[in-house]
Short mmCIF file of C-alpha atoms in Angstrom, two decimals:
data_model
loop_
_atom_site.label_atom_id
_atom_site.label_comp_id
_atom_site.label_asym_id
_atom_site.label_seq_id
_atom_site.Cartn_x
_atom_site.Cartn_y
_atom_site.Cartn_z
CA MET A 1 -6.46 30.11 -13.61
CA THR A 2 -3.11 30.06 -11.88
CA LYS A 3 -1.67 27.40 -9.62
CA GLU A 4 -2.22 29.59 -6.55
CA GLU A 5 -5.90 30.08 -7.42
CA ILE A 6 -6.47 26.35 -7.85
CA ILE A 7 -4.85 25.74 -4.47
CA SER A 8 -6.82 28.46 -2.67
CA GLN A 9 -10.23 27.88 -4.32
CA GLY A 10 -10.11 24.20 -5.14
CA THR A 11 -10.28 21.11 -2.95
CA LEU A 12 -7.46 19.00 -1.66
CA ALA A 13 -7.57 15.79 -3.68
CA TYR A 14 -4.65 13.97 -2.13
CA LYS A 15 -2.16 14.50 0.63
CA LYS A 16 -0.05 12.09 2.58
CA PRO A 17 -1.83 10.75 5.68
CA THR A 18 -1.17 12.77 8.81
CA LEU A 19 -0.13 9.63 10.69
CA LEU A 20 2.84 9.41 8.35
CA ASN A 21 5.02 12.09 9.89
CA ASP A 22 7.54 14.42 8.27
CA THR A 23 10.63 12.42 9.25
CA GLN A 24 12.66 11.67 6.15
CA MET A 25 12.37 7.97 5.35
CA HIS A 26 15.67 6.14 5.00
CA TYR A 27 14.43 3.94 2.15
CA CYS A 28 16.11 4.02 -1.25
CA PRO A 29 14.34 6.09 -3.93
CA GLY A 30 11.32 4.20 -5.32
CA CYS A 31 11.15 1.60 -2.55
CA SER A 32 7.81 -0.19 -2.18
CA HIS A 33 8.01 0.17 1.61
CA GLY A 34 7.05 3.84 1.39
CA VAL A 35 3.83 3.11 -0.48
CA VAL A 36 2.82 0.36 1.96
CA HIS A 37 3.62 2.64 4.92
CA LYS A 38 1.26 5.21 3.39
CA LEU A 39 -1.48 2.60 2.93
CA VAL A 40 -1.17 1.35 6.51
CA ALA A 41 -1.36 4.93 7.82
CA GLU A 42 -4.34 5.74 5.57
CA VAL A 43 -6.28 2.64 6.63
CA ILE A 44 -5.66 3.26 10.34
CA GLU A 45 -6.85 6.85 9.90
CA GLU A 46 -9.97 5.73 8.02
CA MET A 47 -10.80 3.26 10.78
CA GLY A 48 -10.28 5.94 13.45
CA MET A 49 -7.88 3.63 15.29
CA GLU A 50 -5.01 6.12 15.69
CA ASP A 51 -4.95 5.70 19.47
CA LYS A 52 -5.62 1.97 19.46
CA ALA A 53 -3.30 0.69 16.77
CA LEU A 54 -0.27 -1.27 17.87
CA GLY A 55 2.30 -2.31 15.29
CA ILE A 56 5.14 -4.76 15.66
CA SER A 57 8.14 -3.77 13.59
CA PRO A 58 10.48 -6.37 12.13
CA VAL A 59 14.18 -6.67 11.56
CA GLY A 60 14.92 -5.65 8.00
CA CYS A 61 14.63 -2.37 6.14
CA ALA A 62 11.30 -1.62 7.83
CA VAL A 63 12.96 -1.80 11.26
CA PHE A 64 12.59 2.00 11.54
CA ILE A 65 8.87 2.04 10.67
CA TYR A 66 8.24 3.26 14.22
CA LYS A 67 9.95 6.52 13.34
CA TYR A 68 7.58 7.21 10.44
CA ILE A 69 4.05 6.23 11.50
CA ASP A 70 2.80 7.90 14.67
CA ILE A 71 1.13 4.99 16.46
CA ASP A 72 2.34 2.63 19.19
CA TRP A 73 5.10 0.28 18.06
CA GLU A 74 7.11 -2.52 19.49
CA GLU A 75 10.31 -3.89 18.07
CA ALA A 76 10.55 -7.67 17.91
CA ALA A 77 13.62 -9.87 17.72
CA HIS A 78 14.36 -11.14 14.23
CA GLY A 79 11.34 -13.12 12.96
CA ARG A 80 9.50 -13.12 16.27
CA ALA A 81 6.98 -10.39 15.47
CA PRO A 82 3.92 -12.74 15.27
CA ALA A 83 4.79 -14.14 18.73
CA LEU A 84 4.95 -10.63 20.18
CA ALA A 85 1.74 -9.68 18.37
CA THR A 86 0.03 -12.73 19.89
CA ALA A 87 0.94 -11.58 23.39
CA MET A 88 -0.14 -8.01 22.74
CA LYS A 89 -3.49 -8.99 21.23
CA ARG A 90 -4.26 -11.38 24.08
CA LEU A 91 -3.43 -8.72 26.66
CA TRP A 92 -5.19 -5.85 24.87
CA ASN A 93 -8.06 -7.31 22.94
CA ASP A 94 -9.40 -3.90 21.91
CA ARG A 95 -6.20 -2.95 20.09
CA LEU A 96 -5.60 -3.24 16.38
CA VAL A 97 -2.48 -5.41 16.46
CA PHE A 98 -0.51 -6.01 13.31
CA THR A 99 3.01 -6.93 12.28
CA TYR A 100 4.91 -5.54 9.32
CA GLN A 101 7.54 -7.97 8.10
CA GLY A 102 9.75 -8.67 5.14
CA ASP A 103 10.35 -12.03 3.50
CA GLY A 104 13.67 -12.70 5.24
CA ASP A 105 12.11 -11.95 8.61
CA LEU A 106 8.80 -13.73 8.10
CA ALA A 107 9.50 -16.55 5.66
CA CYS A 108 12.97 -17.58 6.81
CA ILE A 109 14.00 -16.68 10.33
CA GLY A 110 10.46 -16.50 11.69
CA THR A 111 8.74 -19.25 9.69
CA GLY A 112 7.79 -21.14 12.85
CA GLU A 113 6.32 -18.10 14.60
CA THR A 114 4.47 -17.05 11.47
CA ILE A 115 2.85 -20.39 10.73
CA HIS A 116 1.93 -21.15 14.34
CA ALA A 117 0.48 -17.68 15.01
CA LEU A 118 -1.62 -17.98 11.86
CA ASN A 119 -2.65 -21.54 12.70
CA ARG A 120 -3.72 -20.59 16.22
CA GLY A 121 -6.08 -18.07 14.70
CA GLU A 122 -4.73 -15.14 16.69
CA ASN A 123 -6.75 -12.04 15.83
CA ILE A 124 -3.82 -10.23 14.29
CA THR A 125 -2.83 -9.08 10.82
CA ILE A 126 0.52 -9.84 9.27
CA ILE A 127 1.63 -7.53 6.48
CA PHE A 128 4.24 -9.39 4.49
CA ILE A 129 6.52 -7.49 2.12
CA ASN A 130 7.96 -9.96 -0.37
CA ASN A 131 10.80 -8.61 -2.49
CA ALA A 132 12.46 -12.02 -3.00
CA ILE A 133 15.77 -11.08 -1.35
CA TYR A 134 17.27 -9.86 1.90
CA GLY A 135 17.15 -6.17 1.05
CA MET A 136 18.75 -4.57 4.10
CA THR A 137 21.83 -6.76 4.37
CA GLY A 138 22.88 -6.50 0.73
CA GLY A 139 20.59 -8.54 -1.49
CA GLN A 140 21.33 -12.09 -0.34
CA MET A 141 19.18 -15.03 -1.39
CA ALA A 142 16.00 -15.52 0.66
CA PRO A 143 13.63 -18.52 0.74
CA THR A 144 11.35 -16.50 -1.55
CA THR A 145 14.03 -15.88 -4.22
CA LEU A 146 12.82 -16.98 -7.66
CA MET A 147 14.38 -19.91 -9.51
CA GLY A 148 17.34 -18.74 -11.55
CA MET A 149 17.37 -15.33 -9.89
CA LYS A 150 20.82 -13.85 -9.34
CA THR A 151 21.53 -12.51 -5.87
CA SER A 152 24.74 -11.66 -4.03
CA THR A 153 24.86 -15.16 -2.52
CA SER A 154 23.66 -16.97 -5.66
CA PRO A 155 25.66 -15.18 -8.39
CA PHE A 156 24.90 -17.92 -10.94
CA GLY A 157 21.18 -17.89 -10.21
CA ARG A 158 19.13 -19.93 -7.77
CA ASP A 159 19.51 -23.63 -8.48
CA ALA A 160 16.97 -26.12 -7.16
CA LYS A 161 19.62 -28.80 -6.56
CA LEU A 162 21.73 -26.52 -4.43
CA HIS A 163 19.24 -24.08 -2.91
CA GLY A 164 15.84 -25.75 -3.02
CA TYR A 165 12.62 -24.14 -4.18
CA PRO A 166 10.91 -20.80 -3.40
CA LEU A 167 8.71 -20.89 -0.33
CA HIS A 168 5.08 -19.90 -0.93
CA ILE A 169 4.20 -18.89 2.60
CA THR A 170 0.92 -17.25 1.58
CA GLU A 171 -0.34 -20.46 -0.04
CA ILE A 172 0.63 -22.34 3.11
CA ALA A 173 -1.26 -19.78 5.22
CA ALA A 174 -4.39 -20.23 3.09
CA THR A 175 -4.52 -23.92 3.99
CA LEU A 176 -4.44 -23.26 7.75
CA GLU A 177 -7.72 -23.40 9.63
CA GLY A 178 -6.92 -20.39 11.82
CA THR A 179 -6.68 -17.86 9.03
CA ALA A 180 -9.61 -15.64 8.09
CA TYR A 181 -8.25 -13.62 5.20
CA VAL A 182 -5.20 -14.37 3.09
CA SER A 183 -4.42 -12.18 0.13
CA ARG A 184 -1.54 -11.33 -2.20
CA GLN A 185 -1.30 -7.84 -3.63
CA SER A 186 1.26 -5.45 -5.11
CA VAL A 187 1.84 -1.70 -5.24
CA GLU A 188 3.34 -0.96 -8.65
CA SER A 189 0.40 0.99 -10.16
CA VAL A 190 -2.48 3.17 -9.00
CA ALA A 191 -5.00 0.33 -9.53
CA ALA A 192 -2.83 -2.18 -7.67
CA ILE A 193 -2.31 0.27 -4.81
CA ARG A 194 -6.10 0.78 -4.43
CA LYS A 195 -6.61 -2.99 -4.31
CA ALA A 196 -3.82 -3.44 -1.79
CA LYS A 197 -5.39 -0.79 0.41
CA LYS A 198 -8.74 -2.60 0.31
CA ALA A 199 -7.01 -5.85 1.26
CA ILE A 200 -5.27 -4.24 4.24
CA ARG A 201 -8.57 -2.68 5.35
CA LYS A 202 -10.35 -6.03 5.16
CA ALA A 203 -7.60 -7.78 7.10
CA PHE A 204 -7.70 -5.11 9.83
CA ASP A 205 -11.51 -5.30 9.99
CA TYR A 206 -11.44 -9.09 10.33
CA SER A 207 -8.83 -8.97 13.07
CA MET A 208 -10.90 -6.43 15.02
CA ALA A 209 -14.04 -8.54 14.51
CA GLY A 210 -12.20 -11.54 15.99
CA LYS A 211 -12.56 -13.70 12.91
CA GLY A 212 -9.04 -15.10 12.97
CA SER A 213 -5.58 -14.33 11.73
CA ASN A 214 -4.95 -12.46 8.52
CA LEU A 215 -2.06 -12.32 6.10
CA VAL A 216 -1.63 -9.73 3.37
CA GLU A 217 1.38 -10.33 1.17
CA ILE A 218 2.60 -7.38 -0.88
CA VAL A 219 4.81 -8.45 -3.77
CA SER A 220 7.37 -5.65 -3.79
CA THR A 221 10.48 -4.39 -5.49
CA CYS A 222 13.95 -3.85 -4.09
CA ASN A 223 15.50 -1.80 -6.84
CA SER A 224 18.83 -1.37 -5.04
CA GLY A 225 19.12 -5.07 -4.30
CA TRP A 226 18.03 -6.02 -7.79
CA LYS A 227 20.42 -3.39 -9.26
CA MET A 228 17.73 -1.70 -11.35
CA SER A 229 16.04 1.68 -11.59
CA PRO A 230 12.70 1.92 -9.74
CA GLU A 231 10.63 1.77 -12.95
CA LYS A 232 12.69 -1.14 -14.37
CA ALA A 233 12.25 -2.96 -11.07
CA ASN A 234 8.47 -2.57 -11.37
CA GLU A 235 8.60 -3.96 -14.90
CA TRP A 236 10.80 -6.86 -13.82
CA MET A 237 8.42 -7.63 -10.97
CA LYS A 238 5.44 -7.70 -13.32
CA GLU A 239 7.23 -9.97 -15.78
CA ASN A 240 8.82 -12.40 -13.34
CA MET A 241 7.37 -12.26 -9.84
CA PHE A 242 3.67 -12.52 -10.68
CA ASP A 243 4.15 -15.92 -12.33
CA TYR A 244 5.57 -17.32 -9.10
CA TYR A 245 3.39 -15.25 -6.83
CA PRO A 246 -0.01 -14.78 -8.52
CA LYS A 247 -2.06 -11.95 -7.07
CA GLY A 248 -5.53 -12.18 -5.58
CA ASP A 249 -7.42 -13.39 -2.51
CA LEU A 250 -6.39 -16.90 -1.55
CA LYS A 251 -8.81 -17.23 1.33
CA ASP A 252 -11.66 -15.07 2.58
CA ILE A 253 -14.04 -16.60 5.13
CA GLY A 254 -16.42 -13.66 4.71
CA ALA A 255 -16.95 -14.46 1.02
CA GLU A 256 -18.00 -18.06 1.56
CA MET B 1 -18.95 20.31 -20.08
CA ALA B 2 -17.33 20.90 -16.81
CA LYS B 3 -13.59 20.72 -17.00
CA ILE B 4 -11.41 19.74 -14.10
CA ARG B 5 -8.21 21.63 -13.50
CA GLY B 6 -5.65 20.35 -11.08
CA THR B 7 -2.26 21.13 -9.75
CA ILE B 8 0.36 19.51 -7.58
CA VAL B 9 2.67 20.77 -4.89
CA VAL B 10 5.87 18.75 -4.58
CA ASN B 11 7.78 18.72 -1.33
CA THR B 12 11.06 19.10 -3.19
CA GLU B 13 13.24 18.57 -0.12
CA ARG B 14 11.53 15.26 0.69
CA CYS B 15 11.56 14.04 -2.93
CA LYS B 16 14.14 11.39 -3.82
CA GLY B 17 13.78 11.62 -7.59
CA CYS B 18 12.70 8.00 -8.06
CA ASN B 19 10.83 8.88 -11.28
CA LEU B 20 7.75 6.79 -10.38
CA CYS B 21 5.40 9.81 -10.55
CA VAL B 22 6.77 10.68 -13.98
CA VAL B 23 5.86 7.18 -15.21
CA ALA B 24 2.46 7.17 -13.47
CA CYS B 25 1.23 10.54 -14.82
CA PRO B 26 -1.39 9.80 -17.51
CA VAL B 27 -0.88 13.16 -19.24
CA HIS B 28 2.95 13.11 -19.01
CA ILE B 29 3.48 16.51 -17.46
CA ILE B 30 5.89 15.70 -14.65
CA THR B 31 9.65 15.55 -15.15
CA LEU B 32 12.69 15.42 -12.95
CA GLN B 33 14.46 18.78 -12.73
CA LYS B 34 18.10 19.35 -13.62
CA GLU B 35 18.55 21.11 -10.28
CA VAL B 36 19.04 18.99 -7.19
CA ASN B 37 17.70 19.35 -3.67
CA ARG B 38 19.78 19.35 -0.50
CA LYS B 39 20.05 15.55 -0.61
CA GLY B 40 21.39 15.69 -4.17
CA TYR B 41 18.33 14.22 -5.86
CA ASN B 42 16.77 15.58 -9.05
CA TYR B 43 13.32 16.37 -7.72
CA ALA B 44 10.04 16.07 -9.61
CA GLN B 45 8.20 19.13 -10.91
CA LEU B 46 5.06 19.89 -12.91
CA ILE B 47 6.04 21.25 -16.34
CA ASN B 48 2.66 22.05 -17.87
CA GLU B 49 0.32 23.79 -15.42
CA GLU B 50 -2.56 23.90 -17.91
CA ALA B 51 -2.72 20.15 -18.59
CA CYS B 52 -2.96 18.76 -15.03
CA ILE B 53 -6.26 16.97 -14.42
CA GLY B 54 -5.81 16.46 -10.68
CA CYS B 55 -6.12 12.67 -10.89
CA ALA B 56 -3.63 12.14 -8.03
CA SER B 57 -1.91 9.21 -9.75
CA CYS B 58 1.48 10.77 -9.05
CA ALA B 59 0.70 11.27 -5.38
CA THR B 60 -0.71 7.75 -4.99
CA VAL B 61 2.42 6.05 -6.30
CA CYS B 62 4.88 8.38 -4.54
CA PRO B 63 6.66 6.21 -1.98
CA ASP B 64 7.60 9.17 0.18
CA GLY B 65 4.28 11.02 0.12
CA CYS B 66 5.89 14.17 -1.29
CA ILE B 67 2.99 15.27 -3.50
CA GLU B 68 -0.17 17.17 -2.58
CA VAL B 69 -2.88 17.39 -5.23
CA TYR B 70 -5.51 20.13 -5.55
CA LYS B 71 -8.33 20.24 -8.04
CA ILE B 72 -11.21 22.48 -9.05
CA LYS B 73 -14.20 22.13 -11.37
CA MET B 74 -14.39 24.82 -14.05
CA ASP B 75 -17.66 25.77 -15.78
CA LYS B 76 -17.30 25.36 -19.58
#
């Protein structure tokens, strides 16, 4: 049986979600952002919320997410996405409101907005891409940078005396009363990607059911910033990041 | 026993040659080509049409959504 026959007689097993349009993404080859974009688009399609989804894009590499996923988007000032999402959800309660933020945006510049929006129990979802550095601006140290990790602004490695300790924003979120679902996932393998998709779906479902605020952290790679090939970056993440940022559900009010 | 045959279609112009599909393929039948696309990347291609099982691992991990997967059940 030839390739053409399989295509014409067989079934389509996988294709990129139609919400993810054909615009060429500006991300570096192998960037985790692309996979998470696909998951977000797939989940919105599965929920049938194409016309009612409203995303808030961050400042960071994902700033152009509005060019790639065909739903309504708003662009927030640096770190202020949860504040904007709060306003949008309160004004349009029937919308699926979510933010998509990196670690520099969410855990550094917008720490206040993030924690207070989660603590107020706003019915929004925050998707948090944690690659341990400031990817877009050239790989500077972020609050989430691992101890001893070399970045362009900590060339001798992160030192606790000089730079303090990594910020575990997801653990903090799990202790807040306003949160409904807090989870940490990754997207380096097929199994991990399936789990991450389920987590995003659950967070979106909870926010639409009005159960509270939701945070899904995706431990990600930044192969350009880490100066590695995409596959090496995945290996490095598995070896180093998961010790600091263990995966799994940290809080799920539906499971109790 | 029913055998499943699969095949993939790579959007070679969208592909950035990140090699993640090559690593993810359980039957190791995807490689990066020597030729480059318009962006200058060595794009991914299927090298053994017979061996593809249509598992969609490559397409799932592809960050740019460049891969479409088709599969069919064969009798015998």
